mmCIF file of C-alpha atoms in Angstrom:
data_model
loop_
_atom_site.group_PDB
_atom_site.id
_atom_site.type_symbol
_atom_site.label_atom_id
_atom_site.label_comp_id
_atom_site.label_asym_id
_atom_site.label_seq_id
_atom_site.Cartn_x
_atom_site.Cartn_y
_atom_site.Cartn_z
ATOM 1 C CA MET A 24 -24.144 1.422 -27.269
ATOM 2 C CA SER A 25 -22.128 -1.804 -27.300
ATOM 3 C CA ALA A 26 -19.945 -2.258 -24.605
ATOM 4 C CA THR A 27 -16.702 -2.240 -26.534
ATOM 5 C CA THR A 28 -18.137 1.280 -27.109
ATOM 6 C CA LEU A 29 -18.987 2.301 -23.704
ATOM 7 C CA LEU A 30 -15.587 1.525 -22.311
ATOM 8 C CA LEU A 31 -13.264 3.223 -24.948
ATOM 9 C CA LEU A 32 -15.835 6.144 -23.711
ATOM 10 C CA THR A 33 -14.693 5.802 -20.917
ATOM 11 C CA LEU A 34 -10.923 5.438 -20.871
ATOM 12 C CA VAL A 35 -11.141 8.177 -23.501
ATOM 13 C CA GLN A 36 -13.220 10.452 -20.508
ATOM 14 C CA GLY A 37 -10.740 9.200 -18.551
ATOM 15 C CA ALA A 38 -7.424 9.589 -19.647
ATOM 16 C CA ALA A 39 -5.311 12.931 -18.610
ATOM 17 C CA ARG A 40 -2.283 14.690 -19.588
ATOM 18 C CA PRO A 41 0.427 14.217 -17.109
ATOM 19 C CA GLU A 42 1.131 17.715 -14.722
ATOM 20 C CA SER A 43 3.674 20.001 -15.362
ATOM 21 C CA GLY A 44 7.210 18.263 -14.492
ATOM 22 C CA GLU A 45 5.942 14.518 -14.832
ATOM 23 C CA VAL A 46 8.039 13.361 -17.118
ATOM 24 C CA HIS A 47 8.761 9.425 -16.207
ATOM 25 C CA LEU A 48 4.679 9.577 -17.336
ATOM 26 C CA ARG A 49 2.515 8.915 -20.169
ATOM 27 C CA ASN A 50 -0.713 8.445 -20.692
ATOM 28 C CA ILE A 51 -2.380 8.093 -17.966
ATOM 29 C CA ARG A 52 -5.511 6.669 -17.352
ATOM 30 C CA GLN A 53 -8.420 7.205 -14.427
ATOM 31 C CA LEU A 54 -9.430 3.574 -13.978
ATOM 32 C CA THR A 55 -11.901 3.827 -10.813
ATOM 33 C CA PHE A 56 -14.575 7.243 -10.846
ATOM 34 C CA GLY A 57 -16.182 8.545 -7.668
ATOM 35 C CA GLY A 58 -15.444 6.795 -3.985
ATOM 36 C CA GLN A 59 -12.256 6.123 -1.530
ATOM 37 C CA ASN A 60 -10.299 3.586 -3.255
ATOM 38 C CA ALA A 61 -6.752 2.482 -2.266
ATOM 39 C CA GLU A 62 -3.676 0.042 -2.700
ATOM 40 C CA ALA A 63 -4.259 -0.638 -5.661
ATOM 41 C CA TYR A 64 -1.490 -3.957 -6.851
ATOM 42 C CA PHE A 65 -0.914 -5.664 -10.269
ATOM 43 C CA SER A 66 -1.304 -9.670 -10.341
ATOM 44 C CA ALA A 67 1.843 -11.632 -11.422
ATOM 45 C CA SER A 68 0.239 -11.653 -15.202
ATOM 46 C CA GLY A 69 -0.227 -7.570 -15.193
ATOM 47 C CA GLY A 70 -3.921 -7.839 -16.359
ATOM 48 C CA LEU A 71 -5.250 -7.497 -13.472
ATOM 49 C CA LEU A 72 -5.337 -5.060 -9.980
ATOM 50 C CA ILE A 73 -6.649 -5.993 -7.237
ATOM 51 C CA PHE A 74 -7.508 -2.350 -4.714
ATOM 52 C CA GLN A 75 -9.936 -1.366 -1.470
ATOM 53 C CA ARG A 76 -12.671 0.470 -2.091
ATOM 54 C CA THR A 77 -15.683 2.454 0.400
ATOM 55 C CA GLY A 78 -18.743 2.310 -2.912
ATOM 56 C CA PRO A 79 -21.437 4.783 -2.484
ATOM 57 C CA THR A 80 -23.303 1.615 -1.183
ATOM 58 C CA GLU A 81 -20.616 0.557 1.547
ATOM 59 C CA GLN A 82 -20.044 1.846 5.220
ATOM 60 C CA CYS A 83 -16.043 0.871 4.874
ATOM 61 C CA ASP A 84 -13.172 -0.650 2.626
ATOM 62 C CA GLN A 85 -14.032 -3.585 0.503
ATOM 63 C CA MET A 86 -11.404 -5.865 -2.120
ATOM 64 C CA TYR A 87 -12.098 -5.101 -5.742
ATOM 65 C CA VAL A 88 -11.022 -6.621 -8.440
ATOM 66 C CA MET A 89 -10.741 -5.358 -11.809
ATOM 67 C CA GLY A 90 -8.154 -5.222 -15.348
ATOM 68 C CA VAL A 91 -5.960 -2.754 -15.891
ATOM 69 C CA ASP A 92 -8.238 -1.166 -18.273
ATOM 70 C CA GLY A 93 -10.702 -0.209 -16.262
ATOM 71 C CA SER A 94 -13.207 -3.335 -16.939
ATOM 72 C CA GLY A 95 -15.104 -6.355 -15.027
ATOM 73 C CA MET A 96 -14.928 -4.355 -11.847
ATOM 74 C CA ARG A 97 -16.953 -6.672 -9.158
ATOM 75 C CA ARG A 98 -16.400 -6.885 -5.369
ATOM 76 C CA VAL A 99 -14.263 -10.570 -4.123
ATOM 77 C CA SER A 100 -14.994 -9.884 -0.178
ATOM 78 C CA ASP A 101 -18.032 -10.676 1.345
ATOM 79 C CA GLY A 102 -18.912 -6.939 2.911
ATOM 80 C CA ARG A 103 -18.556 -8.486 6.293
ATOM 81 C CA GLY A 104 -15.972 -6.235 8.905
ATOM 82 C CA ARG A 105 -13.296 -3.617 6.976
ATOM 83 C CA THR A 106 -10.668 -5.447 4.876
ATOM 84 C CA THR A 107 -7.307 -4.198 3.353
ATOM 85 C CA CYS A 108 -3.943 -4.911 1.393
ATOM 86 C CA GLY A 109 -4.891 -7.147 -0.841
ATOM 87 C CA TYR A 110 -2.470 -9.131 -2.957
ATOM 88 C CA PHE A 111 -2.416 -11.762 -6.311
ATOM 89 C CA TYR A 112 -0.434 -15.227 -5.714
ATOM 90 C CA ASP A 113 0.024 -18.419 -6.201
ATOM 91 C CA HIS A 114 0.249 -17.810 -9.982
ATOM 92 C CA ASP A 115 -2.905 -15.469 -9.745
ATOM 93 C CA ARG A 116 -5.317 -18.685 -8.887
ATOM 94 C CA ARG A 117 -5.694 -16.818 -5.336
ATOM 95 C CA ILE A 118 -6.157 -13.773 -3.626
ATOM 96 C CA PHE A 119 -4.631 -12.662 -0.280
ATOM 97 C CA TYR A 120 -5.988 -9.347 2.419
ATOM 98 C CA SER A 121 -6.733 -8.756 5.894
ATOM 99 C CA SER A 122 -10.172 -8.303 7.369
ATOM 100 C CA THR A 123 -11.401 -7.827 10.861
ATOM 101 C CA GLU A 124 -14.400 -9.824 10.024
ATOM 102 C CA ALA A 125 -13.268 -12.380 12.142
ATOM 103 C CA ALA A 126 -13.598 -9.580 14.804
ATOM 104 C CA ASP A 127 -17.132 -8.724 14.186
ATOM 105 C CA SER A 128 -19.150 -8.195 11.219
ATOM 106 C CA ALA A 129 -19.950 -4.563 11.118
ATOM 107 C CA CYS A 130 -17.158 -1.820 10.203
ATOM 108 C CA PRO A 131 -14.951 -1.292 13.676
ATOM 109 C CA PRO A 132 -15.685 2.133 14.585
ATOM 110 C CA ARG A 133 -13.973 5.590 13.497
ATOM 111 C CA PRO A 134 -10.563 6.782 15.468
ATOM 112 C CA ASP A 135 -10.837 9.218 18.193
ATOM 113 C CA TYR A 136 -9.335 12.100 16.549
ATOM 114 C CA SER A 137 -9.546 14.129 19.353
ATOM 115 C CA LYS A 138 -5.639 12.999 20.015
ATOM 116 C CA GLY A 139 -4.773 14.338 16.869
ATOM 117 C CA TYR A 140 -4.538 12.965 13.460
ATOM 118 C CA VAL A 141 -3.995 8.684 14.079
ATOM 119 C CA TRP A 142 -4.316 5.659 12.072
ATOM 120 C CA ALA A 143 -6.491 2.310 14.127
ATOM 121 C CA LEU A 144 -4.693 -0.392 14.219
ATOM 122 C CA SER A 145 -7.948 -2.416 13.456
ATOM 123 C CA PRO A 146 -7.817 -6.510 14.592
ATOM 124 C CA TYR A 147 -7.391 -7.402 11.019
ATOM 125 C CA ASP A 148 -6.182 -10.624 9.764
ATOM 126 C CA ILE A 149 -4.518 -11.921 6.941
ATOM 127 C CA TYR A 150 -7.234 -14.656 4.442
ATOM 128 C CA THR A 151 -6.849 -16.221 1.048
ATOM 129 C CA ALA A 152 -9.755 -17.044 -1.346
ATOM 130 C CA LYS A 153 -10.159 -17.836 -5.193
ATOM 131 C CA PRO A 154 -10.115 -14.527 -7.261
ATOM 132 C CA ASP A 155 -13.961 -14.551 -7.066
ATOM 133 C CA GLY A 156 -13.678 -14.500 -2.811
ATOM 134 C CA SER A 157 -15.435 -17.780 -3.238
ATOM 135 C CA GLY A 158 -12.936 -20.799 -1.399
ATOM 136 C CA LYS A 159 -12.288 -18.215 1.343
ATOM 137 C CA ARG A 160 -9.432 -18.813 4.926
ATOM 138 C CA ALA A 161 -7.884 -17.606 6.856
ATOM 139 C CA LEU A 162 -4.236 -17.624 6.962
ATOM 140 C CA THR A 163 -4.177 -15.590 10.007
ATOM 141 C CA ARG A 164 -5.139 -16.301 13.854
ATOM 142 C CA ASN A 165 -4.563 -12.997 15.448
ATOM 143 C CA ARG A 166 -7.371 -11.109 16.491
ATOM 144 C CA ARG A 167 -4.778 -8.670 16.775
ATOM 145 C CA TYR A 168 -3.847 -5.782 14.258
ATOM 146 C CA THR A 169 -1.887 -7.906 11.132
ATOM 147 C CA ALA A 170 -1.811 -6.433 7.502
ATOM 148 C CA GLU A 171 0.232 -4.679 4.957
ATOM 149 C CA ALA A 172 0.966 -8.011 3.232
ATOM 150 C CA THR A 173 2.804 -8.744 -0.003
ATOM 151 C CA LEU A 174 4.603 -11.564 -1.473
ATOM 152 C CA SER A 175 7.680 -12.623 -2.246
ATOM 153 C CA PRO A 176 9.209 -12.570 -6.250
ATOM 154 C CA ASP A 177 9.208 -16.037 -6.265
ATOM 155 C CA GLY A 178 5.340 -16.633 -4.149
ATOM 156 C CA ASN A 179 6.498 -18.762 -1.440
ATOM 157 C CA THR A 180 6.621 -16.199 1.625
ATOM 158 C CA ILE A 181 4.540 -13.173 2.803
ATOM 159 C CA VAL A 182 6.115 -10.255 4.188
ATOM 160 C CA PHE A 183 3.580 -8.124 6.747
ATOM 161 C CA THR A 184 3.118 -6.314 9.286
ATOM 162 C CA SER A 185 1.809 -6.959 13.178
ATOM 163 C CA LEU A 186 0.583 -5.872 16.775
ATOM 164 C CA LYS A 187 0.246 -10.320 17.266
ATOM 165 C CA GLY A 188 4.199 -9.224 18.797
ATOM 166 C CA GLY A 189 2.759 -6.575 20.973
ATOM 167 C CA ASP A 190 4.406 -3.302 19.215
ATOM 168 C CA LEU A 191 4.299 -3.072 15.384
ATOM 169 C CA ASP A 192 7.006 -5.254 13.608
ATOM 170 C CA ILE A 193 7.626 -6.776 10.507
ATOM 171 C CA TYR A 194 7.098 -10.632 9.989
ATOM 172 C CA THR A 195 7.102 -13.339 7.410
ATOM 173 C CA MET A 196 5.139 -16.203 6.875
ATOM 174 C CA ARG A 197 4.870 -19.361 3.998
ATOM 175 C CA VAL A 198 1.858 -18.778 1.356
ATOM 176 C CA ASP A 199 -0.039 -21.216 3.614
ATOM 177 C CA GLY A 200 0.911 -19.215 6.948
ATOM 178 C CA SER A 201 3.492 -20.910 8.234
ATOM 179 C CA HIS A 202 6.853 -20.683 9.632
ATOM 180 C CA VAL A 203 6.297 -17.034 10.837
ATOM 181 C CA ARG A 204 9.037 -15.074 11.314
ATOM 182 C CA GLN A 205 9.904 -11.596 13.170
ATOM 183 C CA LEU A 206 11.770 -9.069 11.447
ATOM 184 C CA THR A 207 12.058 -6.678 13.192
ATOM 185 C CA HIS A 208 12.592 -6.069 17.229
ATOM 186 C CA THR A 209 13.591 -2.425 17.476
ATOM 187 C CA LEU A 210 10.730 -0.416 19.054
ATOM 188 C CA GLY A 211 8.305 1.308 16.889
ATOM 189 C CA TYR A 212 6.295 1.252 13.298
ATOM 190 C CA ASP A 213 7.874 -1.356 10.614
ATOM 191 C CA GLY A 214 5.660 -1.836 8.335
ATOM 192 C CA GLY A 215 4.567 -1.544 4.417
ATOM 193 C CA PRO A 216 7.335 -3.858 3.435
ATOM 194 C CA TYR A 217 7.695 -5.529 -0.425
ATOM 195 C CA PHE A 218 10.707 -7.628 -1.357
ATOM 196 C CA SER A 219 13.107 -6.237 -4.143
ATOM 197 C CA PRO A 220 12.752 -7.574 -7.750
ATOM 198 C CA ASP A 221 15.150 -10.170 -6.886
ATOM 199 C CA GLY A 222 13.516 -11.316 -3.695
ATOM 200 C CA LYS A 223 17.167 -10.530 -1.223
ATOM 201 C CA ARG A 224 16.079 -7.315 0.218
ATOM 202 C CA ILE A 225 12.848 -5.640 2.151
ATOM 203 C CA VAL A 226 12.167 -1.983 2.001
ATOM 204 C CA TYR A 227 9.278 -0.961 4.824
ATOM 205 C CA ARG A 228 8.651 2.376 5.854
ATOM 206 C CA ALA A 229 9.204 3.022 10.349
ATOM 207 C CA PHE A 230 9.463 5.272 12.647
ATOM 208 C CA HIS A 231 10.991 4.340 16.082
ATOM 209 C CA PRO A 232 10.592 6.966 19.382
ATOM 210 C CA GLN A 233 14.255 8.706 19.686
ATOM 211 C CA THR A 234 12.927 10.337 23.400
ATOM 212 C CA ALA A 235 11.429 9.574 26.145
ATOM 213 C CA ALA A 236 8.109 11.634 25.617
ATOM 214 C CA ASP A 237 8.217 10.070 22.130
ATOM 215 C CA SER A 238 8.214 6.550 23.349
ATOM 216 C CA ALA A 239 6.128 7.644 26.360
ATOM 217 C CA GLU A 240 3.000 8.868 23.592
ATOM 218 C CA TYR A 241 3.680 5.727 21.326
ATOM 219 C CA ARG A 242 3.626 3.485 23.927
ATOM 220 C CA SER A 243 -0.080 5.269 25.273
ATOM 221 C CA LEU A 244 -1.657 5.114 21.664
ATOM 222 C CA LEU A 245 -0.435 1.830 21.343
ATOM 223 C CA ALA A 246 -2.483 0.029 24.458
ATOM 224 C CA GLU A 247 -5.266 2.409 22.117
ATOM 225 C CA HIS A 248 -4.520 0.155 19.386
ATOM 226 C CA LEU A 249 -3.925 3.746 17.676
ATOM 227 C CA VAL A 250 -0.688 5.332 15.646
ATOM 228 C CA ARG A 251 0.233 8.525 15.201
ATOM 229 C CA PRO A 252 2.117 8.708 11.311
ATOM 230 C CA ILE A 253 3.751 12.099 11.051
ATOM 231 C CA ARG A 254 6.800 10.765 10.877
ATOM 232 C CA MET A 255 7.860 8.558 9.338
ATOM 233 C CA ASP A 256 11.556 7.046 7.228
ATOM 234 C CA ILE A 257 11.842 4.907 4.514
ATOM 235 C CA TRP A 258 14.469 1.536 5.981
ATOM 236 C CA VAL A 259 16.034 -1.594 4.115
ATOM 237 C CA MET A 260 17.198 -5.133 5.311
ATOM 238 C CA ASN A 261 18.159 -7.736 4.049
ATOM 239 C CA ALA A 262 15.060 -10.813 3.291
ATOM 240 C CA ASP A 263 16.280 -12.314 6.489
ATOM 241 C CA GLY A 264 16.038 -9.074 8.670
ATOM 242 C CA SER A 265 19.457 -8.032 8.732
ATOM 243 C CA ASP A 266 21.497 -4.719 8.139
ATOM 244 C CA GLN A 267 18.469 -3.462 8.337
ATOM 245 C CA ARG A 268 19.704 0.897 7.643
ATOM 246 C CA MET A 269 16.984 3.904 7.076
ATOM 247 C CA VAL A 270 17.212 5.286 2.941
ATOM 248 C CA ILE A 271 16.320 8.346 3.521
ATOM 249 C CA HIS A 272 14.880 10.866 6.100
ATOM 250 C CA LEU A 273 12.612 13.595 5.848
ATOM 251 C CA PRO A 274 10.212 15.676 8.175
ATOM 252 C CA ALA A 275 7.780 14.107 7.027
ATOM 253 C CA PRO A 276 5.175 10.860 6.940
ATOM 254 C CA ASN A 277 7.350 9.499 4.074
ATOM 255 C CA PHE A 278 5.410 5.804 2.974
ATOM 256 C CA ALA A 279 4.162 3.272 0.339
ATOM 257 C CA PRO A 280 7.955 2.279 -0.817
ATOM 258 C CA TYR A 281 8.221 -0.357 -3.905
ATOM 259 C CA PHE A 282 11.535 -1.338 -5.161
ATOM 260 C CA HIS A 283 12.150 -0.228 -8.521
ATOM 261 C CA PRO A 284 12.933 -2.767 -10.997
ATOM 262 C CA ASP A 285 16.047 -2.193 -11.424
ATOM 263 C CA GLY A 286 16.240 -2.516 -7.581
ATOM 264 C CA LYS A 287 18.671 -0.075 -7.012
ATOM 265 C CA ARG A 288 15.813 2.556 -6.324
ATOM 266 C CA VAL A 289 12.313 2.802 -4.125
ATOM 267 C CA ILE A 290 9.547 5.034 -5.374
ATOM 268 C CA PHE A 291 7.608 5.978 -2.345
ATOM 269 C CA ALA A 292 5.221 9.194 -1.228
ATOM 270 C CA SER A 293 5.767 12.336 0.731
ATOM 271 C CA ASN A 294 4.231 15.184 1.558
ATOM 272 C CA TYR A 295 7.640 16.764 2.758
ATOM 273 C CA LEU A 296 7.336 20.003 -0.019
ATOM 274 C CA HIS A 297 3.848 21.167 1.797
ATOM 275 C CA PRO A 298 3.906 19.456 5.921
ATOM 276 C CA ASP A 299 0.735 21.231 6.855
ATOM 277 C CA GLY A 300 -1.523 19.356 4.549
ATOM 278 C CA LEU A 301 -2.210 15.860 2.489
ATOM 279 C CA ASN A 302 -0.094 16.988 -0.604
ATOM 280 C CA PHE A 303 1.632 14.595 -0.956
ATOM 281 C CA ASP A 304 3.883 13.140 -3.796
ATOM 282 C CA LEU A 305 5.642 10.523 -5.005
ATOM 283 C CA PHE A 306 9.519 10.080 -5.246
ATOM 284 C CA LEU A 307 12.562 8.275 -6.636
ATOM 285 C CA VAL A 308 15.184 7.600 -4.630
ATOM 286 C CA ASN A 309 19.166 5.537 -4.438
ATOM 287 C CA LEU A 310 19.408 3.181 -2.207
ATOM 288 C CA ASP A 311 22.071 5.093 -0.472
ATOM 289 C CA GLY A 312 19.040 8.423 0.189
ATOM 290 C CA SER A 313 20.850 9.924 -2.689
ATOM 291 C CA GLY A 314 19.389 10.838 -5.865
ATOM 292 C CA LEU A 315 16.162 12.058 -4.724
ATOM 293 C CA GLU A 316 13.931 13.342 -7.725
ATOM 294 C CA ARG A 317 10.347 14.180 -8.106
ATOM 295 C CA VAL A 318 7.419 11.717 -10.273
ATOM 296 C CA THR A 319 4.535 13.304 -9.329
ATOM 297 C CA THR A 320 3.497 16.870 -9.530
ATOM 298 C CA SER A 321 -0.377 17.327 -8.749
ATOM 299 C CA SER A 322 -1.710 19.563 -6.451
ATOM 300 C CA GLU A 323 -3.887 16.892 -4.352
ATOM 301 C CA PHE A 324 -2.923 13.605 -2.343
ATOM 302 C CA ASP A 325 -0.040 11.445 -4.237
ATOM 303 C CA ALA A 326 0.668 7.767 -2.559
ATOM 304 C CA PHE A 327 0.813 3.457 -3.540
ATOM 305 C CA PRO A 328 2.441 3.343 -6.501
ATOM 306 C CA MET A 329 3.262 -0.326 -8.036
ATOM 307 C CA PHE A 330 5.230 -1.376 -10.300
ATOM 308 C CA SER A 331 3.686 -4.050 -13.302
ATOM 309 C CA PRO A 332 6.048 -6.693 -13.520
ATOM 310 C CA ASP A 333 7.166 -5.542 -16.593
ATOM 311 C CA GLY A 334 8.232 -2.350 -15.630
ATOM 312 C CA LYS A 335 6.291 -0.530 -18.431
ATOM 313 C CA GLN A 336 3.723 1.271 -16.248
ATOM 314 C CA LEU A 337 3.018 2.419 -12.792
ATOM 315 C CA VAL A 338 -0.110 2.479 -10.738
ATOM 316 C CA TRP A 339 -0.673 4.548 -8.274
ATOM 317 C CA ILE A 340 -3.771 6.360 -6.168
ATOM 318 C CA SER A 341 -4.558 9.639 -6.523
ATOM 319 C CA GLY A 342 -6.884 12.833 -5.727
ATOM 320 C CA ARG A 343 -6.580 14.652 -9.300
ATOM 321 C CA GLY A 344 -9.717 15.622 -10.663
ATOM 322 C CA ARG A 345 -11.491 14.687 -7.525
ATOM 323 C CA LYS A 346 -15.317 16.203 -7.527
ATOM 324 C CA VAL A 347 -16.336 15.741 -3.677
ATOM 325 C CA PRO A 348 -13.800 16.384 -0.942
ATOM 326 C CA HIS A 349 -12.003 13.076 0.373
ATOM 327 C CA GLU A 350 -12.710 11.212 -2.793
ATOM 328 C CA SER A 351 -9.619 9.458 -4.705
ATOM 329 C CA ASN A 352 -8.938 6.955 -7.486
ATOM 330 C CA VAL A 353 -6.426 3.968 -8.907
ATOM 331 C CA PHE A 354 -4.898 6.084 -12.131
ATOM 332 C CA ILE A 355 -2.231 3.910 -14.667
ATOM 333 C CA ALA A 356 0.813 5.920 -16.581
ATOM 334 C CA ASP A 357 2.802 3.988 -19.072
ATOM 335 C CA TRP A 358 5.963 4.254 -17.534
ATOM 336 C CA VAL A 359 9.527 7.003 -18.823
ATOM 337 C CA GLU A 360 12.730 5.537 -17.715
ATOM 338 C CA HIS A 361 14.812 8.366 -19.554
ATOM 339 C CA PRO A 362 12.377 10.957 -21.032
#
């Protein structure tokens, strides 16, 4: 059997019908099969995806690149530490991602779930490399949680989240790691930032404690390098950090926001319809909080959406069709703007 025939069979096997109500999605294709795959993001050319994956031979997430048809999957990180949040830049000639390797080449320990559902704030720093993983060097040397990095449309600025100042705040820096600037200062978790298509705004998720008890718990967990992501809202601000305002509040963890290509709406993940579980769906909302619209209706996890550079496709992570518990895969679909 030729490689081309095998690829076509794989793509046919990976095809899936949209769930009832998924009117914006057409020609859904599953690109990965097995393992825990997350945060798949397009290259500037739209032909490649970079994502993190824990496969059968790995102890924790490593960075991978593949074609948008699922072909040519290859690991580009060296297996040291845990990696997350990869992105293409420099006209796809380089990538950046976060890794804990400077602190320890082994996988960092899992968080203490006796404290409930918490995320570990491992000592990530941001690294850059060629798309094949060679030529790697550090862009930051904070030895504290520094991750969730993405790129401005003009390719000159990286926006990211860091614990370097003692709280989880959003920063920008040039692509060479210089001119670091802090954009958020309110106590709480500000993270997951993305630029608007015109580069003038940044959308992000945020949890700002509103009571003394919430503040005390947040600070206590932060001291143990933990955060509890059970309440987060979607916010937007200007690219210089001014005019910070909430887009939408739902009684749930709302995260992974990304601008619609029109720059007037945001797509994000939330489980507010199913607050007691991991049944997250994707939603669209206008920047003034109006027009909330459900995009996915699967009974499984759907999150981490990103539109292709031409706006014609949507890639996201889903648990639909999973074979074993906790499996998550990369899916891509044609975007139907006017069903």
